[in-house]
Amino acid sequence: MEEITNAEWEVMRVIWTLKQATSQEVITNLNQYNWQPATIKTLIGRLVKKGCLAVRRQKRPYVYYPLVAENEAMDQAATNLFSHLCNMKKGHTLLTLINATTLSQSDIVKLQTLLKQKALSAPQEVACDCLRGRLEHE
């Protein structure tokens, strides 16, 4: 999946939630941004070109539907972000994200289970990977 902009994420969130949508439905659901309808239609067009959305053109209005699953897109965005972070700092960033995120009881149990499993083979410290041959971040 080609990287999408913050504004395109908002369009995708509407279409993922509705499963499919016309441009007018997207415009209505994004009214809090005070974007012009033409701007939203441009964003939709870019998402079609990027292969994130497809369009049914059998009749008007056109209906747009996602070609990329929401979880897949979120996982890829998170992977892309974390690929730019120092290995030593990723744990801190995860802690900050978890602290700032509302989680369900089920999510918390899954996290606890995963962390227990990871603790069995986790190193004492994680080395910096920012510079070749460097073990710590100054």
Short mmCIF file of C-alpha atoms in Angstrom, two decimals:
data_model
loop_
_atom_site.label_atom_id
_atom_site.label_comp_id
_atom_site.label_asym_id
_atom_site.label_seq_id
_atom_site.Cartn_x
_atom_site.Cartn_y
_atom_site.Cartn_z
CA MET A 1 0.00 0.00 0.00
CA GLU A 2 1.29 3.43 -0.91
CA GLU A 3 1.61 5.79 2.06
CA ILE A 4 -1.45 7.95 2.63
CA THR A 5 -1.63 11.47 4.05
CA ASN A 6 -3.37 12.49 7.26
CA ALA A 7 -6.31 13.92 5.30
CA GLU A 8 -6.58 10.73 3.24
CA TRP A 9 -6.68 8.72 6.50
CA GLU A 10 -9.80 10.65 7.50
CA VAL A 11 -11.49 9.75 4.21
CA MET A 12 -10.50 6.11 4.60
CA ARG A 13 -11.84 6.01 8.17
CA VAL A 14 -15.27 7.10 6.92
CA ILE A 15 -15.31 4.54 4.12
CA TRP A 16 -14.01 1.73 6.34
CA THR A 17 -16.72 2.51 8.89
CA LEU A 18 -19.52 2.69 6.32
CA LYS A 19 -18.04 -0.24 4.29
CA GLN A 20 -18.75 1.81 1.15
CA ALA A 21 -19.80 5.40 0.55
CA THR A 22 -20.65 8.00 -2.02
CA SER A 23 -18.59 11.18 -2.15
CA GLN A 24 -21.55 13.02 -0.59
CA GLU A 25 -21.59 10.61 2.37
CA VAL A 26 -17.88 11.21 2.89
CA ILE A 27 -18.37 14.99 2.63
CA THR A 28 -21.20 14.86 5.18
CA ASN A 29 -19.14 12.81 7.63
CA LEU A 30 -16.10 15.09 7.34
CA ASN A 31 -17.94 18.38 7.83
CA GLN A 32 -16.06 19.04 11.11
CA TYR A 33 -12.93 19.80 9.05
CA ASN A 34 -14.59 22.56 7.02
CA TRP A 35 -13.03 21.15 3.87
CA GLN A 36 -14.57 22.14 0.56
CA PRO A 37 -16.42 19.31 -1.25
CA ALA A 38 -13.94 19.61 -4.12
CA THR A 39 -11.07 18.98 -1.69
CA ILE A 40 -12.70 15.80 -0.41
CA LYS A 41 -13.40 14.62 -3.95
CA THR A 42 -9.72 15.23 -4.77
CA LEU A 43 -8.70 13.15 -1.75
CA ILE A 44 -11.03 10.35 -2.87
CA GLY A 45 -9.53 10.49 -6.37
CA ARG A 46 -6.00 10.26 -4.97
CA LEU A 47 -6.99 7.23 -2.88
CA VAL A 48 -8.39 5.56 -6.00
CA LYS A 49 -5.11 6.25 -7.85
CA LYS A 50 -3.11 4.87 -4.91
CA GLY A 51 -5.13 1.66 -5.01
CA CYS A 52 -6.72 2.17 -1.59
CA LEU A 53 -10.24 2.68 -2.93
CA ALA A 54 -12.21 1.35 -5.87
CA VAL A 55 -15.30 2.84 -7.44
CA ARG A 56 -18.52 1.32 -8.74
CA ARG A 57 -19.44 3.42 -11.74
CA GLN A 58 -22.56 1.57 -12.77
CA LYS A 59 -24.76 4.54 -11.95
CA ARG A 60 -24.60 7.89 -10.21
CA PRO A 61 -23.75 8.53 -7.55
CA TYR A 62 -20.51 6.58 -7.70
CA VAL A 63 -19.93 4.31 -4.73
CA TYR A 64 -16.43 3.98 -3.28
CA TYR A 65 -15.26 0.96 -1.32
CA PRO A 66 -11.93 0.07 0.31
CA LEU A 67 -9.42 -2.20 -1.39
CA VAL A 68 -7.23 -2.22 1.71
CA ALA A 69 -8.40 -3.62 5.04
CA GLU A 70 -8.36 -1.14 7.92
CA ASN A 71 -6.26 -3.36 10.21
CA GLU A 72 -3.76 -4.01 7.42
CA ALA A 73 -3.38 -0.26 6.76
CA MET A 74 -3.00 0.54 10.46
CA ASP A 75 -0.42 -2.22 10.93
CA GLN A 76 1.58 -1.00 7.95
CA ALA A 77 1.46 2.63 9.15
CA ALA A 78 2.68 1.59 12.61
CA THR A 79 5.43 -0.59 11.11
CA ASN A 80 6.53 2.29 8.88
CA LEU A 81 6.64 4.69 11.83
CA PHE A 82 8.54 2.29 14.09
CA SER A 83 11.06 1.52 11.34
CA HIS A 84 12.29 5.12 11.72
CA LEU A 85 12.74 4.94 15.50
CA CYS A 86 15.86 3.97 17.40
CA ASN A 87 15.52 0.40 18.72
CA MET A 88 16.37 1.67 22.21
CA LYS A 89 13.48 4.17 22.15
CA LYS A 90 10.70 1.97 20.76
CA GLY A 91 9.73 0.64 24.20
CA HIS A 92 9.36 4.19 25.55
CA THR A 93 7.22 5.14 22.57
CA LEU A 94 5.00 2.08 23.09
CA LEU A 95 4.59 2.98 26.77
CA THR A 96 3.57 6.51 25.82
CA LEU A 97 1.08 5.21 23.25
CA ILE A 98 -0.45 2.69 25.65
CA ASN A 99 -0.73 5.32 28.37
CA ALA A 100 -2.50 7.72 25.99
CA THR A 101 -4.83 5.11 24.47
CA THR A 102 -8.19 3.89 25.75
CA LEU A 103 -8.02 0.10 25.75
CA SER A 104 -10.72 -2.50 26.28
CA GLN A 105 -10.36 -5.16 28.97
CA SER A 106 -9.84 -7.68 26.18
CA ASP A 107 -7.04 -5.60 24.63
CA ILE A 108 -5.32 -5.33 28.02
CA VAL A 109 -5.46 -9.10 28.58
CA LYS A 110 -4.01 -9.71 25.10
CA LEU A 111 -1.21 -7.23 25.76
CA GLN A 112 -0.41 -8.80 29.12
CA THR A 113 -0.29 -12.27 27.55
CA LEU A 114 1.97 -11.09 24.73
CA LEU A 115 4.29 -9.25 27.11
CA LYS A 116 4.63 -12.32 29.33
CA GLN A 117 5.62 -14.38 26.28
CA LYS A 118 8.09 -11.74 25.06
CA ALA A 119 9.64 -11.44 28.54
CA LEU A 120 10.83 -15.04 28.29
CA SER A 121 13.32 -14.21 25.53
CA ALA A 122 13.78 -10.44 25.89
CA PRO A 123 17.33 -9.07 26.20
CA GLN A 124 18.31 -7.12 29.32
CA GLU A 125 18.81 -4.01 27.14
CA VAL A 126 18.10 -3.20 23.51
CA ALA A 127 21.03 -1.80 21.55
CA CYS A 128 20.85 1.42 19.57
CA ASP A 129 20.71 0.80 15.83
CA CYS A 130 21.06 4.41 14.67
CA LEU A 131 24.74 4.21 13.78
CA ARG A 132 26.72 1.20 12.70
CA GLY A 133 28.72 -0.33 15.54
CA ARG A 134 27.22 1.93 18.19
CA LEU A 135 25.70 0.29 21.29
CA GLU A 136 24.16 3.21 23.13
CA HIS A 137 22.27 6.38 22.41
CA GLU A 138 23.77 9.54 23.84
#
